[in-house]
Coordinates of C-alpha atoms and ligand atoms in Angstrom, one line a residue:
X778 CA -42.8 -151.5 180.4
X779 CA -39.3 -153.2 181.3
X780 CA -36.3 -151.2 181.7
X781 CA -34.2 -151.1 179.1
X782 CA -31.0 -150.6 181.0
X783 CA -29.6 -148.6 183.9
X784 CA -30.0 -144.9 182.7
X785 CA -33.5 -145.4 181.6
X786 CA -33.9 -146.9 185.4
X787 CA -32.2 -144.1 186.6
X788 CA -34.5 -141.4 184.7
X789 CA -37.5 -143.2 186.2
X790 CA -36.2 -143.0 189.5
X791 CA -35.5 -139.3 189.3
X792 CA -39.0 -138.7 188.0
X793 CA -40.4 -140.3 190.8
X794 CA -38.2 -137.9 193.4
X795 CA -35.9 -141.4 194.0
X796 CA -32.8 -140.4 193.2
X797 CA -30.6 -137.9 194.4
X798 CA -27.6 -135.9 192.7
X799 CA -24.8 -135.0 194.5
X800 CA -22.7 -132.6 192.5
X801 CA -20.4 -131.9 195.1
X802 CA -17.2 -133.5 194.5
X803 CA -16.5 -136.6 196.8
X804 CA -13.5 -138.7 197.7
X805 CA -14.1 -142.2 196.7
X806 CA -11.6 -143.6 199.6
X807 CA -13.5 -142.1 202.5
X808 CA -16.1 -140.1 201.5
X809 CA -18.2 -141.8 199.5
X810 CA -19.0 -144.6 202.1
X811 CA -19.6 -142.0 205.1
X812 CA -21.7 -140.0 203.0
X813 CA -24.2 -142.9 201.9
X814 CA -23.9 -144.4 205.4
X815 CA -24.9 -141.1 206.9
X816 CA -27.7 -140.9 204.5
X817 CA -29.1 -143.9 205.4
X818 CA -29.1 -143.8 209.6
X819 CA -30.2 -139.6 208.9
X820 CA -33.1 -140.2 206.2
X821 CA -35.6 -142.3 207.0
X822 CA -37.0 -145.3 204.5
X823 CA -40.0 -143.8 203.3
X824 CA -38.1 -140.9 202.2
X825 CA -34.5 -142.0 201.1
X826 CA -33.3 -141.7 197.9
X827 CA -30.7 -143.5 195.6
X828 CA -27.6 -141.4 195.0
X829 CA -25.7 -140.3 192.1
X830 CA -22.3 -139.4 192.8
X831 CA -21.9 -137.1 189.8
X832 CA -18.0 -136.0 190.6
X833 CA -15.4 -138.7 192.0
X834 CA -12.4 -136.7 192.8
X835 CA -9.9 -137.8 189.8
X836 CA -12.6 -140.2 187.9
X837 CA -14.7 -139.0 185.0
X838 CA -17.3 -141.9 185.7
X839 CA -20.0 -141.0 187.9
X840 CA -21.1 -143.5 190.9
X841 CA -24.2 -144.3 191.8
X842 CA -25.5 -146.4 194.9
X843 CA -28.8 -147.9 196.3
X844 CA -30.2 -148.1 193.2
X845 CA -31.9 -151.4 193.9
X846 CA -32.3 -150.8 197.9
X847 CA -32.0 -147.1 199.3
X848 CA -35.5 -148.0 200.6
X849 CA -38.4 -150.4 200.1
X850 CA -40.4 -148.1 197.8
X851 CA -37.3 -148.1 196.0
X852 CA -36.7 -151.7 195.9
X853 CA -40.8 -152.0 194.8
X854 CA -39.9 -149.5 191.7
X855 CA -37.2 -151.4 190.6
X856 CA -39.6 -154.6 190.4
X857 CA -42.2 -152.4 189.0
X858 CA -44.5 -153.9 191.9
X859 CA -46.6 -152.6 194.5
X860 CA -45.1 -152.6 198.2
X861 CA -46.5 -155.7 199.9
X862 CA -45.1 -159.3 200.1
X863 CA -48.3 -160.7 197.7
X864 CA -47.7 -158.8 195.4
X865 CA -43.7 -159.2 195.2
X866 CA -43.9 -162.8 196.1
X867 CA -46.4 -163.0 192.6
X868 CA -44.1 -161.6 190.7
X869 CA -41.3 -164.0 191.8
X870 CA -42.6 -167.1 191.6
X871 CA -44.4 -165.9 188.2
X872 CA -40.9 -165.3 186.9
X873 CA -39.5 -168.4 188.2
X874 CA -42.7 -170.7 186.2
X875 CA -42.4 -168.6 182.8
X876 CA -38.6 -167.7 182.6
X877 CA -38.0 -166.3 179.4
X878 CA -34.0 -166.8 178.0
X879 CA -32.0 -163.8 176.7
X880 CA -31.8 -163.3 173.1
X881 CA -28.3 -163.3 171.6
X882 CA -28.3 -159.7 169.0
X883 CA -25.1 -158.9 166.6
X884 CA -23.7 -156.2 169.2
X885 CA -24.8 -154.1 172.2
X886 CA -23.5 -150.2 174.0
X887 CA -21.6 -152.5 176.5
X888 CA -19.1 -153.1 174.2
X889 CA -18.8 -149.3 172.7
X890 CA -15.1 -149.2 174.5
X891 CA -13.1 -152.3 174.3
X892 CA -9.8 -152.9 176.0
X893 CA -7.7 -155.7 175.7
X894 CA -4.9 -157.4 177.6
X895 CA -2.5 -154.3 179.0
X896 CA -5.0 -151.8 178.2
X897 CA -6.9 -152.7 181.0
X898 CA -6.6 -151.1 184.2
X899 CA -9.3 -151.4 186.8
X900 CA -7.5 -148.8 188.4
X901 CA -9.7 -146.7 186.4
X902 CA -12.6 -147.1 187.3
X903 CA -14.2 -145.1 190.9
X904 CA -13.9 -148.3 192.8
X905 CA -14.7 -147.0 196.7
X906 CA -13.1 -148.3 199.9
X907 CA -16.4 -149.0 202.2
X908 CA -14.8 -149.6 205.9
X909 CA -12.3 -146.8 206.5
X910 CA -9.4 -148.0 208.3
X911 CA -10.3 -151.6 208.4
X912 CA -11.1 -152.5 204.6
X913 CA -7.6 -153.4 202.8
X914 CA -8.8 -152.1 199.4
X915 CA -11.3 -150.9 197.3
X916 CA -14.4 -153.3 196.8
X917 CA -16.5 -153.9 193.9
X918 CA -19.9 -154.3 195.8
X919 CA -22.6 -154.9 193.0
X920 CA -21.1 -157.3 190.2
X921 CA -23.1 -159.6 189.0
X922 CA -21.2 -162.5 187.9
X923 CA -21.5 -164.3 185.3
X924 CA -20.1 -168.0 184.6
X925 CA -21.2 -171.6 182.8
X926 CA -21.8 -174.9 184.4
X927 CA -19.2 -177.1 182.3
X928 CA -21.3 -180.3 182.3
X929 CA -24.8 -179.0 181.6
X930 CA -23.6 -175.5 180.0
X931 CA -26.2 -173.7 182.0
X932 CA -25.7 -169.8 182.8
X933 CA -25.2 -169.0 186.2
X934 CA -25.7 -165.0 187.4
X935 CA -24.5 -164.1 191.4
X936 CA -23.2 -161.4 193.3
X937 CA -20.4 -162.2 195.6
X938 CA -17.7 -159.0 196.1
X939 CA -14.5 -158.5 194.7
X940 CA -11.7 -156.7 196.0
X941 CA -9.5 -155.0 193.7
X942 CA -6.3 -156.3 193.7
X943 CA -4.1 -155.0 190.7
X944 CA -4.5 -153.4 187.5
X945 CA -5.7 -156.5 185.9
X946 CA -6.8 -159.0 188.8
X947 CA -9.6 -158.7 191.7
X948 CA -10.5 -161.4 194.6
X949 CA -13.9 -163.1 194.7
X950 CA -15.4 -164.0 198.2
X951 CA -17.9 -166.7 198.8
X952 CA -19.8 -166.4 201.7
X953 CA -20.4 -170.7 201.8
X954 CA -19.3 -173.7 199.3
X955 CA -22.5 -174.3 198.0
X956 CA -22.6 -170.8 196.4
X957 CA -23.7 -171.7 192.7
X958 CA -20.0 -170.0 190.7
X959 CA -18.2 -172.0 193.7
X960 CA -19.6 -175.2 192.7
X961 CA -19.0 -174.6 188.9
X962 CA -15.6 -173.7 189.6
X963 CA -14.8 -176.7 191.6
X964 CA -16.2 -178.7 188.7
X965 CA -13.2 -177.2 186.5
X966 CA -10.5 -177.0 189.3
X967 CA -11.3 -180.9 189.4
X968 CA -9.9 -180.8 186.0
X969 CA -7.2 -178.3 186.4
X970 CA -9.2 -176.1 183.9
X971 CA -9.9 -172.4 184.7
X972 CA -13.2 -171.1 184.7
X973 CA -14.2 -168.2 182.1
X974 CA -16.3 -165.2 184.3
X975 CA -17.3 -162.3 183.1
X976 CA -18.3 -159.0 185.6
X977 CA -21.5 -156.9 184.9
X978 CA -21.8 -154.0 186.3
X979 CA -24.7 -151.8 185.5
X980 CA -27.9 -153.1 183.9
X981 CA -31.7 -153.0 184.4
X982 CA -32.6 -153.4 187.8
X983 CA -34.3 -156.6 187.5
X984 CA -30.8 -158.4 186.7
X985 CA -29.5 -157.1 189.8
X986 CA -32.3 -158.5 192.2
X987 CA -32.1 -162.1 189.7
X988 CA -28.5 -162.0 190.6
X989 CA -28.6 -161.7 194.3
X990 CA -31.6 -164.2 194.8
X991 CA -31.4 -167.5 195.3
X992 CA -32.9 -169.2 192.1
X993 CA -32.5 -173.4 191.9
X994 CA -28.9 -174.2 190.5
X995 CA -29.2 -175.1 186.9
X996 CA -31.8 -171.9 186.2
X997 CA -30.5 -169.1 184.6
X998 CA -31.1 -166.1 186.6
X999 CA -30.9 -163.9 182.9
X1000 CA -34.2 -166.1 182.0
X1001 CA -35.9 -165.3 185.5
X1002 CA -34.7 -161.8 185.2
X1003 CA -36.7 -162.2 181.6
X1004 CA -39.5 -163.4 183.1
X1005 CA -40.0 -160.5 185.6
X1006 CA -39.3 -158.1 182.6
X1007 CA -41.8 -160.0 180.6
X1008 CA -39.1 -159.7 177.5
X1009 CA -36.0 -161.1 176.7
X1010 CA -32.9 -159.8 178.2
X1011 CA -30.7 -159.0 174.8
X1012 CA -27.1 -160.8 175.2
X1013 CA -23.9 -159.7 173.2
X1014 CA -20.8 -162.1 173.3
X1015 CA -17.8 -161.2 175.1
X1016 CA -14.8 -160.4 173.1
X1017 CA -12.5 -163.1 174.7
X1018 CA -14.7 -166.1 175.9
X1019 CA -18.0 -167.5 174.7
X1020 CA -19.9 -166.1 178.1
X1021 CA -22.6 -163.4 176.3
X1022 CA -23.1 -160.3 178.9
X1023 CA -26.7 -158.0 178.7
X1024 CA -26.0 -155.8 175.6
X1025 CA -26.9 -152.3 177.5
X1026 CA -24.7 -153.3 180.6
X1027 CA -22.5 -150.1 181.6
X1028 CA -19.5 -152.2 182.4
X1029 CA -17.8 -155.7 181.7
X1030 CA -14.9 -157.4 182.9
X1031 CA -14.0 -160.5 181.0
X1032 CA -11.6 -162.7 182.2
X1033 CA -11.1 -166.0 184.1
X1034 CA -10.3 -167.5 187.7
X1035 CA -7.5 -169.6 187.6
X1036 CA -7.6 -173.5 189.1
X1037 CA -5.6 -173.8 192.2
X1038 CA -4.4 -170.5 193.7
X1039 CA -5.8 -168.6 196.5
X1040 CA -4.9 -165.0 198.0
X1041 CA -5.9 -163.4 201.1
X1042 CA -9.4 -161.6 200.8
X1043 CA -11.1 -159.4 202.9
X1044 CA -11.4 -158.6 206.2
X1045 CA -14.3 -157.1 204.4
X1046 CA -16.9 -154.4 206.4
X1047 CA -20.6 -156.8 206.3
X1048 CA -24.4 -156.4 207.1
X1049 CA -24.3 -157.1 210.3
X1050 CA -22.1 -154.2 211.1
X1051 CA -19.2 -155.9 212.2
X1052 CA -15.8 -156.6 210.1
X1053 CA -15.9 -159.8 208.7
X1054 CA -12.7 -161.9 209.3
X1055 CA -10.4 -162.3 205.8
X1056 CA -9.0 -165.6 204.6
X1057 CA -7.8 -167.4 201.5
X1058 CA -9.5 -167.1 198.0
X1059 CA -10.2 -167.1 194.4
X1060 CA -8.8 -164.6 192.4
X1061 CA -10.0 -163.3 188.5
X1062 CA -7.5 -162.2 185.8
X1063 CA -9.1 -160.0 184.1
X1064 CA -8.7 -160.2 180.3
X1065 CA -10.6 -157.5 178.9
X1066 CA -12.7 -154.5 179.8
X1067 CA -15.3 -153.0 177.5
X1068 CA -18.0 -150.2 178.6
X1069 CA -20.6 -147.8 177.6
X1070 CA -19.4 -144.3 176.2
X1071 CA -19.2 -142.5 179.9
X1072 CA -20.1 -145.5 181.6
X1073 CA -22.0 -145.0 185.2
X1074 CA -20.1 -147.1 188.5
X1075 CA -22.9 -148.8 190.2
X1076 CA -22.6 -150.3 193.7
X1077 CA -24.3 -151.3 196.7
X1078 CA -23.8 -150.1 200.3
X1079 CA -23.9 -152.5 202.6
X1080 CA -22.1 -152.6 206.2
X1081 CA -23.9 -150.8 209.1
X1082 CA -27.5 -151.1 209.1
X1083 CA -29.5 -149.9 208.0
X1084 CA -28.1 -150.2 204.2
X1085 CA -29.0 -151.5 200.7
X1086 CA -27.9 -154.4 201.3
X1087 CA -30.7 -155.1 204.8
X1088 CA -33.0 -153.5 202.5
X1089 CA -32.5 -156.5 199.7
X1090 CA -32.0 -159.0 202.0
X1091 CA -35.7 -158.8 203.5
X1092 CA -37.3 -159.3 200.5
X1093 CA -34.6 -162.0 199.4
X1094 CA -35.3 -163.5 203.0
X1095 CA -38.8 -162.7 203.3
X1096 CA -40.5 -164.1 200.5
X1097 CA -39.9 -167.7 201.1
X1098 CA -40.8 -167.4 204.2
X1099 CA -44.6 -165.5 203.8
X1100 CA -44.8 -168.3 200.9
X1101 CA -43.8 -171.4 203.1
X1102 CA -46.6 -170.0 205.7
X1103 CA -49.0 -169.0 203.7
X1104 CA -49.7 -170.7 201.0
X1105 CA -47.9 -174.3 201.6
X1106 CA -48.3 -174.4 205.3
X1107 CA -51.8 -172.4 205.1
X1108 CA -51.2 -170.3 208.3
X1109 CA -53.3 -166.8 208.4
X1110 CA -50.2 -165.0 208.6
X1111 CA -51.2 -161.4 207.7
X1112 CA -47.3 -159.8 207.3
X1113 CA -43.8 -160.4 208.5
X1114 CA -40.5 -158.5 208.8
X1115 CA -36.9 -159.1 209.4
X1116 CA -35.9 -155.9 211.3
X1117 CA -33.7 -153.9 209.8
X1118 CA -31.1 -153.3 213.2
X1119 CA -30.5 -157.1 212.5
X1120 CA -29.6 -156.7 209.1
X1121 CA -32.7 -157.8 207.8
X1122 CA -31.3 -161.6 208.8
X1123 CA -30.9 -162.0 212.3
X1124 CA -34.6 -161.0 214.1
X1125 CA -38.5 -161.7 212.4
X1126 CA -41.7 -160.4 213.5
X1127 CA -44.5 -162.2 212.3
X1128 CA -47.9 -160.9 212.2
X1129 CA -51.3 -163.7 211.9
X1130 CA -54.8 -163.3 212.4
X1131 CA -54.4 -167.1 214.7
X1132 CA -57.6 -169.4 214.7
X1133 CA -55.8 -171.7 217.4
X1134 CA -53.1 -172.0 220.1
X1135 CA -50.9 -173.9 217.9
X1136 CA -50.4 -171.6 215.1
X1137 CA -48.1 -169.4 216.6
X1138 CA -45.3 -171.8 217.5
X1139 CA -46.2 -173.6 213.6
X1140 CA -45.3 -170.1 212.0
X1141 CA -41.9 -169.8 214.1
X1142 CA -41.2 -173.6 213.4
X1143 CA -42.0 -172.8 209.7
X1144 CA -40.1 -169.9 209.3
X1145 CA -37.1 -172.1 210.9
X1146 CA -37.5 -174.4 208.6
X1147 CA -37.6 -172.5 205.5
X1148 CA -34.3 -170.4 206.4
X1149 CA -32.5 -172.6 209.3
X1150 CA -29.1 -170.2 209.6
X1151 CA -31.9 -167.3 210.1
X1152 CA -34.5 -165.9 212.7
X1153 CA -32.5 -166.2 215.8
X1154 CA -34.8 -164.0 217.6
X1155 CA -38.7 -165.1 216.2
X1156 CA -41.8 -162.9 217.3
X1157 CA -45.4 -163.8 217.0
X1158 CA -48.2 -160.9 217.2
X1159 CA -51.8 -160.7 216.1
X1160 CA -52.7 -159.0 212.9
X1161 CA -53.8 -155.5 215.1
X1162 CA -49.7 -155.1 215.4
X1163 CA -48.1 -153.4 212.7
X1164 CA -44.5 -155.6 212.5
X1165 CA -42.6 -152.6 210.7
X1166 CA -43.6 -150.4 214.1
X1167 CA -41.0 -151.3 216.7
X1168 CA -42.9 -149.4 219.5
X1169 CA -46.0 -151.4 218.7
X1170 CA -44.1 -154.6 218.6
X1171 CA -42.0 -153.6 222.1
X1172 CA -45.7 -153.1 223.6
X1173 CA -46.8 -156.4 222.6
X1174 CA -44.3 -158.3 224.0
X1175 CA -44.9 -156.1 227.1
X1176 CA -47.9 -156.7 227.6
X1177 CA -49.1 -159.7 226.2
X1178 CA -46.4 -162.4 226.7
X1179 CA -45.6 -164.2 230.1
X1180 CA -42.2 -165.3 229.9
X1181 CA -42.5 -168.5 231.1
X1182 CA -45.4 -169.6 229.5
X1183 CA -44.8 -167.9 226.0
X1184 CA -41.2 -168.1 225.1
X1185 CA -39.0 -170.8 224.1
X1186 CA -34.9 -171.5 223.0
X1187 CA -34.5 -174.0 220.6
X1188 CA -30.2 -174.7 221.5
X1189 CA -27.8 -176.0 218.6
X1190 CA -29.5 -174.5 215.4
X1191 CA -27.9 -173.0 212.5
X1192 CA -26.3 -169.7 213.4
X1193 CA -26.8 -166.8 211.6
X1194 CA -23.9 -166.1 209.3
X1195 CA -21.5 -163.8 210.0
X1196 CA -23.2 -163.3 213.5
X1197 CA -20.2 -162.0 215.8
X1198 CA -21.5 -163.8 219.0
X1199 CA -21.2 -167.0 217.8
X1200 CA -17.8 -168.3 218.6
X1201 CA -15.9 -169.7 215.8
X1202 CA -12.6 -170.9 216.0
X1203 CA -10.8 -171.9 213.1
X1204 CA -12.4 -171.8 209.0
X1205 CA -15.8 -170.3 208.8
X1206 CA -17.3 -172.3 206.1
X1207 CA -16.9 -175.0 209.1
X1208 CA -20.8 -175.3 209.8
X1209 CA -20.3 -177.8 212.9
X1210 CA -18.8 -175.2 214.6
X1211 CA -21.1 -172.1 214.0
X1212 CA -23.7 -173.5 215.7
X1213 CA -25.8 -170.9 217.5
X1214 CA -29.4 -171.1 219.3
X1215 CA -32.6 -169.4 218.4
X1216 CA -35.6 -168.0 220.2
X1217 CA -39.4 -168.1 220.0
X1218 CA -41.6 -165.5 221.5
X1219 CA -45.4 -166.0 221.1
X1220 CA -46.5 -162.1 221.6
X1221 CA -50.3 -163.1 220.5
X1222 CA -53.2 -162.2 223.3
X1223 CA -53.5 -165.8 224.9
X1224 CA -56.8 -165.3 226.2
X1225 CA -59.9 -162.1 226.1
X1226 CA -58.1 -159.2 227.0
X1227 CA -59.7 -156.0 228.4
X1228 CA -60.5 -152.6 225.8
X1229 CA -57.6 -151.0 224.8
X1230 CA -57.4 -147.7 226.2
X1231 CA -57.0 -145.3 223.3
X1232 CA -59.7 -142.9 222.0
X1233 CA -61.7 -144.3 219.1
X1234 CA -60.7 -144.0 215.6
X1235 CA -63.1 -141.3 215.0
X1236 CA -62.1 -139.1 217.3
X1237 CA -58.3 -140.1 216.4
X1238 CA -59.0 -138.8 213.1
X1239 CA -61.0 -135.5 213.6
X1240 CA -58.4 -134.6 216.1
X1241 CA -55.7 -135.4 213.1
X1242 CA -57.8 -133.0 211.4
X1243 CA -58.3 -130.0 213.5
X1244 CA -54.8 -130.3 214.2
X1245 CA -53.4 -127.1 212.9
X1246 CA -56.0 -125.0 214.7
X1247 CA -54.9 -126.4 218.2
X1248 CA -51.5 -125.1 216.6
X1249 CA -49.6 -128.4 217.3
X1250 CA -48.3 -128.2 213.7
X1251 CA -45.4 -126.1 215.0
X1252 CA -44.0 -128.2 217.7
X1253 CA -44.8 -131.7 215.8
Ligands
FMN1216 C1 -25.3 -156.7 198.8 C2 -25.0 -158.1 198.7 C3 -23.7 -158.6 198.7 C4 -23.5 -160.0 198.7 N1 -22.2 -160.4 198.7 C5 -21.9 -161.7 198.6 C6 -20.6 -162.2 198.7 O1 -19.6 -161.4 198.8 N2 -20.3 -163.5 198.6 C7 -21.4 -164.4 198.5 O2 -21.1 -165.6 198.4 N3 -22.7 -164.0 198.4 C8 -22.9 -162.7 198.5 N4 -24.3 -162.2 198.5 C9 -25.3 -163.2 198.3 C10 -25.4 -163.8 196.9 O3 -25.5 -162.8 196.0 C11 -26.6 -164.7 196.8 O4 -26.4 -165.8 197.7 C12 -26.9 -165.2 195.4 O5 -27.9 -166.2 195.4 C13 -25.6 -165.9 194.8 O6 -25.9 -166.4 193.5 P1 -26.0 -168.0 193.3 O7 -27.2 -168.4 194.0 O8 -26.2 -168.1 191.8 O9 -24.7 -168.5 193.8 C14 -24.5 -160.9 198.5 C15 -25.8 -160.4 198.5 C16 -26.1 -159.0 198.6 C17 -27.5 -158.6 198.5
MN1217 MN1 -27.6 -169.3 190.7

């Protein structure tokens, strides 16, 4: 059974013990942030919930964060899946071969509140500043953006932030040129025409993981987020442009980005856990504002790792990769893992069951191939290590790499973006000069190695049973 929108979402999180209410009152300019970054780094995945900010000091709306990514249980409920890359890569690519376009009904809850022209004032809403001092304003963090191709009139749905900038006008940040919006709006700066956006905040989950994922330019992310609902997505128009919005969204902003100007943006706190440098962008005017009664503020956390947005990004990143090796490549790669200290971009573990020498160094290759700008640090173990267990990983490249013989640095690759080590002088979109280098480490046992010297899993487990009576319940 799909979601219908965010609150019934919401409800089925709660059920399950997912999401958390903080009644508390909390400041949305410094609190917010430290209180959802705290709960990440204290609370560890298995257990962390989403949380609902039910009091922003001076905001009736409440605010509710890591609703698609507080952990990956989470992330599996909001794809109504199982926790394991099969099973979410299934769903994907099932989605992506039967999408299923939105339906277009007579009117929708998104549009129970409608504000036009000087009525609107974003300064309503419980926007929160994320990086405390360094941030220059508040930052909407989980819009899902929504604009048209003007030559083949195909939909478009991405995420990119937006820094509030007036009462009526926000920034939009691209994080490269060939983001799918940035090439439709070059298509109608080319013509001096502004492009018509409109802001959804708030919706079923599946829209939000559609909107963040790359899916080929031209496909409508609302159709793929259809086919992983296995129903429509319902559609209202907006009430100033022709763009049509999911009916039960909590929040739109209609408006347009204008051809030709540019505003300073950012420096903006990012994944990797460093301040990303500002520059010159895009701005929206925002037209018109219509909501829910009591609409909820959704938005993602992302800076410091681990976040919601590390969380997302190893699925995002993840997939294509266990889908290149797997099935197109036909490697017996058994799981993988982009690590979570390098926000789920920078550093892979790859597990395989190898039938020869070569495989290894094939997966790494592969995985370089898939995503080129990612993976700078790869590792190859057999299927006995568990890649999500660092100290298992640590103890494989302890003891069953030689240095020499087992590792290798491929120089002048892609570098991962926003990777502070990577010296860039001058624009960042400049790809000649973020080149970076990677590394492969093949961690596999090379030849027969000796019995490991652990008790046997029996004995493991009868102990894990009588465990209480040796009284080691109250020191562990
Ligand atoms: C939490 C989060 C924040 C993101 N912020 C941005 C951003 O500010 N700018 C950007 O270009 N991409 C950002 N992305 C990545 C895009 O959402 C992603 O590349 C998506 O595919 C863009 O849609 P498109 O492929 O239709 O262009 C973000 C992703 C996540 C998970
Ligand atoms: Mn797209």
């Amino acid at each position: 059974m799909p979601y219908e929108d965010l609150r019934h979402y919401l409800r089925v999180l709660e059920e399950k013990g997912k999401l958390f209410r903080i009644s508390r009152e909390v400041d949305k300019d410094w609190e917010l942030s430290a209180v959802a970054k705290l709960v990440f780094r204290k609370i560890p995945d298995e257990r962390r919930p989403a949380l609902l900010f039910e009091k922003v000091k001076g905001f009736s709306t409440p605010v509710v964060t890591g609703v698609l990514g507080a952990s990956r249980q989470v992330y599996a409920i909001a794809l109504e899946t199982e926790l394991n890359f099969e099973e979410i890569f299934r769903r994907w690519s099932r989605a992506q071969a039967d999408p299923v376009p939105p339906v277009l009904v007579e009117s929708g809850p998104c549009q129970e509140v409608i504000l036009r022209g000087d009525e609107v004032d974003l300064f309503q809403l419980p926007v929160p500043i994320w990086t405390v001092p360094h941030d220059p304003a508040p930052y909407f963090t989980s819009p899902y953006v929504i604009g048209r191709d003007p030559e083949s009139g195909a939909r478009n749905v991405g995420t990119y932030r937006l820094q509030l900038k007036g009462k009526c006008k926000t920034g939009i940040y691209f994080g490269n040129n060939l983001q799918d919006l940035r090439r439709i709006i070059d298509k109608n700066e080319k013509q001096n025409r502004p492009t018509p956006v409109a802001v959804v905040l708030g919706t079923d989950p599946v829209i939000g993981l559609t909107s963040v994922s790359k899916v080929p330019f031209g496909l409508d992310e609302l159709a793929v987020a259809g086919g992983l609902r296995g129903e429509p997505v319902e559609v209202v128009k907006c009430k100033s442009s022709d763009l049509e919005v999911p009916a039960t969204a909590e929040i739109v902003l209609e408006g347009e980005i204008p051809p030709g100007i540019r505003e300073d943006e950012g420096p903006f706190g990012e994944y990797a856990g460093y301040m990303s440098r500002g520059g010159p962008s895009f701005v929206i005017n925002v037209k018109c504002m219509t909501t829910r009664r009591n609409p909820i503020f959704q938005a993602f956390v992302s800076q410091m790792p681990p976040s919601e947005s590390s969380c997302i990004r190893g699925f995002g990143f993840g997939v294509p990769i266990y889908k290149k090796l797997k099935y197109d490549l036909g490697l017996p790669i058994t799981d993988l893992h982009f690590k979570t200290a390098g926000g789920s971009t920078a550093y892979l573990v790859i597990s395989m069951k190898k039938e020869n020498e070569g495989q290894p160094k094939q997966a790494i290759w592969g995985a370089w191939a898939v995503l080129p700008r990612f993976a700078k640090f790869t590792v190859v173990v057999d299927d006995d290590i568990d890649v999500r267990d660092s100290f298992a990983v640590d103890w494989a490249m302890s003891f069953r790499v030689q240095p020499a013989r087992d590792i290798f640095i491929e120089p002048n690759t892609l570098s991962v973006p926003l990777d502070p080590s990577v010296p860039i002088e001058g624009p960042v979109s400049d790809e000649r000069r973020a080149l970076g280098s990677k590394i492969g480490i093949d961690a596999t046992k090379k030849h027969d190695f000796p019995p490991i010297a652990f008790p046997p899993r029996e004995h493991i487990l009868e102990v894990e049973k009588r465990w209480r009576e040796y009284g080691l319940h109250l020191i562990s």
